[in-house]
């Protein structure tokens, strides 16, 4: 399941102050402690795991705002 | 940077060296400055100081170094590993010394015998400030600090505006988010006025730092999206690629969080800085008015007292 993989990557790279298990798919990741620096590791891990390249126009804060928004971008790029 | 820009930059560098304003060393991006260059730079620095005096800043001057431990509390190593300047020295005894000398003679990797000191070169002149404010609670009106000094960035270039060691004059604000943002906006406008009054047509532009690597793209997007960095730009080497001669950065709690700088209400403070690049501002004046200071506009000379 993609969602489980994304949650696992987020747990490893997100450096969140809230455990990923306590987050809903639509919870705000920035409120959960995601920093722009941590999104670098998150982005690279997502690209490696799903064999995608996230283009610059999708590297904005919106993409990493929630687990759901990450899933949407991964789904869009996996097509 | 485009090939054309680099060619133009190198051409301008040669002109500056030929005119004796910059003195070439054996390392790209490291120069001596002539008396005339320095006179203009100091006059500009003094002019900037005077503009700041009205706001009664605390004036501080630091050496261009930073405690390694404090450096590591910032995220510089994550964002700009290629720009690092780390200071090393020799810790061995006589025997190790002889071995190192042998390596030097035989052109072997003698620097492997050095160990890190407690110091890093400071990548921006406000870095040494924040550790001195660690574990403090700011007064209600926060703090305003006037800084000047050398910074180091490992980025060898033929572009005379991209030096590895250069001076900045900064005004740093520590306070609430509103105070930090207000400072940024105020000085961006004030900085533009300062340059315009001298006849330098510097204009504000949204900007980003050169974050390292593939992952750095996400940092660039985030920094631009949040409008954290603005520069005042003016053509130096080429019209197409104007050079930043001053920059403003809103750091959010990037520095106050690791150094635990707090507000009265217990929240973490925010910081912002506005920095005038002194060599670049000087170069901008030589570019705009020519190499002979005597022929510069009367108003400019009057304001700079040169």
Coordinates of C-alpha atoms in Angstrom, one line a residue:
Chain A
X1 CA 0.0 0.0 0.0
X2 CA 1.4 3.4 -1.0
X3 CA -0.1 5.1 2.0
X4 CA 1.8 2.8 4.4
X5 CA 5.0 3.4 2.5
X6 CA 4.5 7.2 2.6
X7 CA 3.8 7.0 6.4
X8 CA 7.0 4.9 6.9
X9 CA 9.1 7.4 4.9
X10 CA 7.5 10.3 6.8
X11 CA 8.4 8.6 10.1
X12 CA 12.0 8.2 9.0
X13 CA 12.7 11.5 7.3
X14 CA 10.0 14.0 8.6
X15 CA 11.6 14.7 12.0
X16 CA 8.0 15.4 13.2
X17 CA 7.2 16.4 16.7
X18 CA 4.0 14.3 16.5
X19 CA 4.2 10.5 15.9
X20 CA 3.1 9.7 12.3
X21 CA 0.7 7.0 13.8
X22 CA -1.2 9.8 15.5
X23 CA -1.8 11.7 12.3
X24 CA -4.8 11.5 10.0
X25 CA -4.2 11.5 6.3
X26 CA -5.4 15.1 6.1
X27 CA -3.5 16.4 9.2
X28 CA -1.4 19.4 8.6
X29 CA 2.2 18.2 8.6
X30 CA 3.7 21.7 9.2
X31 CA 1.7 21.8 12.4
X32 CA 3.1 18.4 13.2
X33 CA 6.6 19.9 13.0
X34 CA 7.6 19.4 9.4
X35 CA 10.3 21.9 8.4
X36 CA 11.4 23.0 5.0
X37 CA 14.8 21.3 5.7
X38 CA 13.1 18.0 6.5
X39 CA 11.1 18.2 3.3
X40 CA 14.4 17.8 1.5
X41 CA 15.0 14.3 3.0
X42 CA 11.3 13.5 2.6
X43 CA 11.4 14.5 -1.1
X44 CA 14.5 12.5 -1.9
X45 CA 13.2 9.4 -0.1
X46 CA 9.8 9.6 -2.0
X47 CA 11.6 10.0 -5.3
X48 CA 13.8 6.9 -4.5
X49 CA 11.0 4.8 -3.2
X50 CA 8.5 5.4 -6.0
X51 CA 11.0 6.0 -8.8
X52 CA 9.7 9.4 -9.6
X53 CA 11.1 12.9 -10.1
X54 CA 9.1 15.6 -8.4
X55 CA 9.3 18.6 -10.8
X56 CA 10.0 22.1 -9.4
X57 CA 6.4 23.2 -9.8
X58 CA 5.3 20.5 -7.4
X59 CA 8.0 21.2 -4.8
X60 CA 5.9 23.8 -3.0
X61 CA 4.7 23.6 0.5
X62 CA 1.3 22.4 -0.7
X63 CA 2.7 19.1 -1.9
X64 CA 4.0 18.3 1.6
X65 CA 1.1 19.8 3.6
X66 CA -0.5 16.4 4.4
X67 CA -0.1 12.7 3.9
X68 CA -3.0 13.0 1.4
X69 CA -1.4 15.7 -0.6
X70 CA 1.8 13.6 -0.9
X71 CA -0.3 10.6 -2.0
X72 CA -1.9 12.8 -4.6
X73 CA 1.4 13.9 -6.0
X74 CA 2.9 10.4 -6.0
X75 CA -0.2 9.1 -7.8
X76 CA -0.1 11.9 -10.3
X77 CA 3.6 11.2 -11.1
X78 CA 3.3 7.4 -11.1
X79 CA 0.8 7.6 -13.9
Chain B
X1 CA 25.6 31.2 -14.1
X2 CA 25.6 31.4 -17.9
X3 CA 28.8 31.2 -19.9
X4 CA 28.3 34.7 -21.3
X5 CA 27.9 36.1 -17.8
X6 CA 31.2 34.5 -16.7
X7 CA 33.0 35.8 -19.7
X8 CA 31.8 39.3 -19.1
X9 CA 32.6 38.9 -15.4
X10 CA 36.1 37.8 -16.1
X11 CA 36.6 40.7 -18.5
X12 CA 35.5 43.2 -15.8
X13 CA 37.7 41.5 -13.3
X14 CA 40.7 42.0 -15.6
X15 CA 39.8 45.7 -16.0
X16 CA 39.6 46.2 -12.2
X17 CA 42.9 44.5 -11.8
X18 CA 44.5 46.5 -14.6
X19 CA 43.2 49.7 -13.0
X20 CA 44.9 48.6 -9.8
X21 CA 41.6 48.7 -7.8
X22 CA 41.7 44.9 -7.1
X23 CA 45.0 43.1 -6.5
X24 CA 45.0 39.5 -7.9
X25 CA 46.2 36.7 -5.6
X26 CA 46.9 33.1 -6.6
X27 CA 43.4 32.0 -5.6
X28 CA 40.2 32.7 -7.5
X29 CA 37.8 35.0 -5.6
X30 CA 40.5 36.3 -3.2
X31 CA 41.8 39.8 -3.8
X32 CA 43.8 42.6 -2.2
X33 CA 42.1 46.0 -2.4
X34 CA 43.8 49.2 -3.4
X35 CA 43.8 52.3 -1.2
X36 CA 41.2 53.9 -3.5
X37 CA 39.0 50.8 -3.4
X38 CA 39.2 50.7 0.4
X39 CA 38.6 54.5 0.7
X40 CA 35.3 54.1 -1.2
X41 CA 34.4 50.9 0.7
X42 CA 35.0 52.6 4.1
X43 CA 33.1 55.7 3.0
X44 CA 30.1 53.6 2.0
X45 CA 30.4 51.6 5.3
X46 CA 30.5 54.8 7.3
X47 CA 27.5 56.2 5.3
X48 CA 25.5 53.1 6.1
X49 CA 26.4 53.3 9.8
X50 CA 25.2 56.8 9.9
X51 CA 21.9 55.9 8.4
X52 CA 21.4 53.2 11.1
X53 CA 22.4 55.5 14.0
X54 CA 18.9 57.1 14.1
X55 CA 17.5 53.8 15.3
X56 CA 20.1 53.4 18.1
X57 CA 21.4 49.9 17.4
X58 CA 23.8 48.0 19.6
X59 CA 27.0 48.1 17.7
X60 CA 29.0 44.8 17.8
X61 CA 32.0 43.6 15.8
X62 CA 33.0 39.9 15.7
X63 CA 36.0 38.1 14.2
X64 CA 35.1 36.2 11.1
X65 CA 35.0 32.9 13.0
X66 CA 32.4 31.0 14.8
X67 CA 32.6 28.2 17.4
X68 CA 32.3 24.9 15.7
X69 CA 29.7 23.7 18.3
X70 CA 27.5 26.8 17.5
X71 CA 28.0 26.4 13.8
X72 CA 26.6 22.8 14.2
X73 CA 23.5 24.2 15.9
X74 CA 22.5 26.0 12.6
X75 CA 21.5 24.1 9.5
X76 CA 24.3 25.5 7.4
X77 CA 26.0 22.2 7.0
X78 CA 22.7 20.7 5.7
X79 CA 22.0 23.5 3.2
X80 CA 25.4 24.7 2.1
X81 CA 28.1 22.0 2.6
X82 CA 30.0 23.1 -0.5
X83 CA 30.5 26.6 1.0
X84 CA 31.9 25.5 4.3
X85 CA 35.2 26.9 5.7
X86 CA 36.5 24.7 8.5
X87 CA 39.7 25.6 10.3
X88 CA 42.2 22.9 11.1
X89 CA 45.6 22.8 12.8
X90 CA 48.3 20.4 13.8
X91 CA 48.0 18.5 17.1
X92 CA 50.8 16.0 16.8
X93 CA 54.2 15.7 18.5
X94 CA 57.7 16.0 17.0
X95 CA 57.5 12.6 15.3
X96 CA 54.1 13.3 13.7
X97 CA 55.5 16.7 12.6
X98 CA 58.4 15.1 10.8
X99 CA 56.0 12.7 9.1
X100 CA 53.8 15.6 8.0
X101 CA 56.9 17.5 6.6
X102 CA 57.9 14.4 4.7
X103 CA 54.4 14.3 3.2
X104 CA 54.7 18.0 2.2
X105 CA 58.0 17.2 0.5
X106 CA 56.7 14.2 -1.3
X107 CA 53.5 16.0 -2.3
X108 CA 51.4 13.6 -0.3
X109 CA 48.1 14.4 1.4
X110 CA 49.7 16.2 4.4
X111 CA 46.5 17.9 5.4
X112 CA 45.3 14.4 6.5
X113 CA 47.6 15.0 9.6
X114 CA 45.6 18.1 10.7
X115 CA 42.7 18.0 13.1
X116 CA 39.7 20.3 13.4
X117 CA 40.0 23.3 15.7
X118 CA 37.1 24.7 17.7
X119 CA 36.5 27.2 14.9
X120 CA 34.6 27.5 11.6
X121 CA 34.8 30.5 9.2
X122 CA 31.6 32.4 9.6
X123 CA 29.4 32.1 6.4
X124 CA 27.5 35.4 7.3
X125 CA 28.4 38.0 9.8
X126 CA 25.3 37.6 11.9
X127 CA 26.1 33.9 12.8
X128 CA 28.4 34.8 15.7
X129 CA 25.7 37.1 17.1
X130 CA 22.9 34.6 17.9
X131 CA 25.0 32.4 20.3
X132 CA 25.8 35.5 22.4
X133 CA 22.0 35.9 22.9
X134 CA 21.4 32.3 23.8
X135 CA 19.0 31.5 26.6
X136 CA 17.8 35.1 26.9
X137 CA 14.4 36.6 27.0
X138 CA 14.1 39.7 24.8
X139 CA 12.6 43.0 26.1
X140 CA 9.3 44.0 24.6
X141 CA 10.9 46.1 21.8
X142 CA 13.4 43.4 21.0
X143 CA 17.0 44.1 19.9
X144 CA 18.5 45.8 17.0
X145 CA 22.2 45.1 16.3
X146 CA 24.7 46.8 13.9
X147 CA 27.3 44.4 12.6
X148 CA 30.2 44.7 10.2
X149 CA 32.9 42.2 9.3
X150 CA 34.2 39.6 7.0
X151 CA 32.4 36.4 5.9
X152 CA 33.8 33.4 4.1
X153 CA 32.1 31.3 1.5
X154 CA 34.0 28.6 -0.5
X155 CA 32.9 29.6 -4.0
X156 CA 35.9 30.3 -6.1
X157 CA 34.9 32.4 -9.2
X158 CA 36.4 34.7 -11.8
X159 CA 33.4 37.1 -11.1
X160 CA 34.9 40.0 -9.1
X161 CA 31.5 40.3 -7.4
X162 CA 31.8 36.7 -6.1
X163 CA 34.6 36.8 -3.6
X164 CA 35.4 34.1 -1.2
X165 CA 36.0 36.5 1.7
X166 CA 34.1 39.8 1.7
X167 CA 32.6 42.3 4.2
X168 CA 29.0 42.9 5.0
X169 CA 27.4 45.6 7.1
X170 CA 24.3 44.2 8.7
X171 CA 21.4 45.3 10.8
X172 CA 19.8 42.4 12.7
X173 CA 16.5 42.5 14.4
X174 CA 15.5 40.0 17.1
X175 CA 11.9 40.2 18.3
X176 CA 8.4 39.2 17.5
X177 CA 7.5 37.9 14.0
X178 CA 6.0 41.4 13.3
X179 CA 9.1 43.2 14.5
X180 CA 11.3 40.9 12.4
X181 CA 9.2 41.3 9.3
X182 CA 8.8 45.0 9.8
X183 CA 12.6 45.3 10.0
X184 CA 13.0 43.4 6.8
X185 CA 10.4 45.6 5.0
X186 CA 11.8 48.8 6.5
X187 CA 15.4 48.1 5.5
X188 CA 14.6 46.8 2.1
X189 CA 13.0 50.2 1.3
X190 CA 15.7 52.2 3.3
X191 CA 18.4 50.3 1.5
X192 CA 17.0 51.1 -1.9
X193 CA 16.7 54.8 -0.9
X194 CA 20.4 54.7 0.3
X195 CA 21.6 53.4 -3.1
X196 CA 19.3 55.7 -5.1
X197 CA 20.6 58.7 -3.1
X198 CA 24.1 57.7 -4.2
X199 CA 23.0 57.3 -7.8
X200 CA 23.0 53.5 -7.8
X201 CA 19.9 52.2 -9.4
X202 CA 19.4 49.2 -7.2
X203 CA 16.0 47.4 -7.3
X204 CA 14.4 44.8 -5.0
X205 CA 14.0 41.3 -6.3
X206 CA 12.7 38.1 -4.7
X207 CA 15.6 35.8 -4.2
X208 CA 16.8 32.4 -2.9
X209 CA 20.0 31.0 -1.5
X210 CA 22.1 28.5 -3.4
X211 CA 20.9 25.4 -1.5
X212 CA 23.0 22.4 -2.1
X213 CA 22.2 19.5 -4.4
X214 CA 19.1 18.0 -5.9
X215 CA 17.3 18.2 -2.5
X216 CA 18.1 21.9 -2.4
X217 CA 15.4 22.5 -5.0
X218 CA 12.7 22.0 -2.4
X219 CA 14.4 24.5 -0.1
X220 CA 14.6 27.1 -3.0
X221 CA 10.8 26.6 -3.7
X222 CA 9.9 26.9 0.0
X223 CA 12.1 30.0 0.5
X224 CA 10.7 31.7 -2.5
X225 CA 7.1 30.7 -1.7
X226 CA 7.4 32.2 1.8
X227 CA 9.2 35.3 0.4
X228 CA 11.9 34.9 3.0
X229 CA 14.7 36.5 0.9
X230 CA 14.9 39.7 -1.1
X231 CA 17.9 41.3 -2.7
X232 CA 18.7 44.7 -4.1
X233 CA 20.2 44.1 -7.5
X234 CA 22.1 46.2 -9.9
X235 CA 24.2 45.3 -13.1
X236 CA 27.9 44.9 -12.4
X237 CA 29.4 42.4 -14.8
X238 CA 26.4 42.2 -17.1
X239 CA 23.0 43.8 -17.7
X240 CA 21.2 40.5 -18.1
X241 CA 22.3 39.1 -14.8
X242 CA 22.3 41.9 -12.3
X243 CA 24.3 41.3 -9.1
X244 CA 22.8 41.4 -5.6
X245 CA 24.6 44.2 -3.6
X246 CA 22.4 43.9 -0.5
X247 CA 20.0 41.3 0.8
X248 CA 17.4 40.9 3.4
X249 CA 16.5 37.6 5.1
X250 CA 13.6 36.8 7.3
X251 CA 14.8 33.8 9.3
X252 CA 11.6 32.9 11.1
X253 CA 12.9 31.0 14.3
X254 CA 15.7 29.4 12.3
X255 CA 18.4 31.0 14.6
X256 CA 16.4 31.8 17.8
X257 CA 15.1 28.2 18.2
X258 CA 18.5 26.5 18.4
X259 CA 19.9 29.3 20.6
X260 CA 16.8 29.5 22.7
X261 CA 16.0 33.2 22.3
X262 CA 12.6 33.9 23.7
X263 CA 10.0 36.6 23.9
X264 CA 8.4 37.9 27.1
X265 CA 5.3 35.6 26.5
X266 CA 7.5 32.5 26.4
X267 CA 7.3 32.1 22.6
X268 CA 10.4 31.7 20.5
X269 CA 11.6 34.9 19.0
X270 CA 12.0 35.6 15.3
X271 CA 14.9 37.2 13.6
X272 CA 15.6 39.1 10.4
X273 CA 18.7 40.8 8.9
X274 CA 19.5 43.3 6.2
X275 CA 23.0 43.2 4.9
X276 CA 24.9 45.6 2.6
X277 CA 27.6 43.7 0.7
X278 CA 30.5 46.2 1.0
X279 CA 32.7 45.0 -1.8
X280 CA 29.8 44.5 -4.1
X281 CA 28.4 48.0 -3.3
X282 CA 31.9 49.4 -4.0
X283 CA 32.1 47.5 -7.3
X284 CA 28.6 48.8 -8.2
X285 CA 29.8 52.4 -7.7
X286 CA 33.0 51.8 -9.8
X287 CA 30.8 50.2 -12.5
X288 CA 28.2 53.0 -12.5
X289 CA 30.6 56.0 -12.2
X290 CA 33.8 54.7 -13.6
X291 CA 37.2 54.0 -12.1
X292 CA 38.3 57.6 -11.5
X293 CA 36.6 58.7 -8.3
X294 CA 37.4 62.4 -9.1
X295 CA 34.9 62.3 -12.0
X296 CA 32.1 60.8 -9.8
X297 CA 28.9 62.9 -9.4
X298 CA 29.3 65.7 -6.9
X299 CA 26.3 64.6 -4.9
X300 CA 27.7 61.1 -4.5
X301 CA 31.0 62.3 -3.3
X302 CA 29.4 64.8 -0.9
X303 CA 27.2 62.1 0.7
X304 CA 30.2 59.7 1.0
X305 CA 32.5 62.5 2.1
X306 CA 35.2 61.6 -0.4

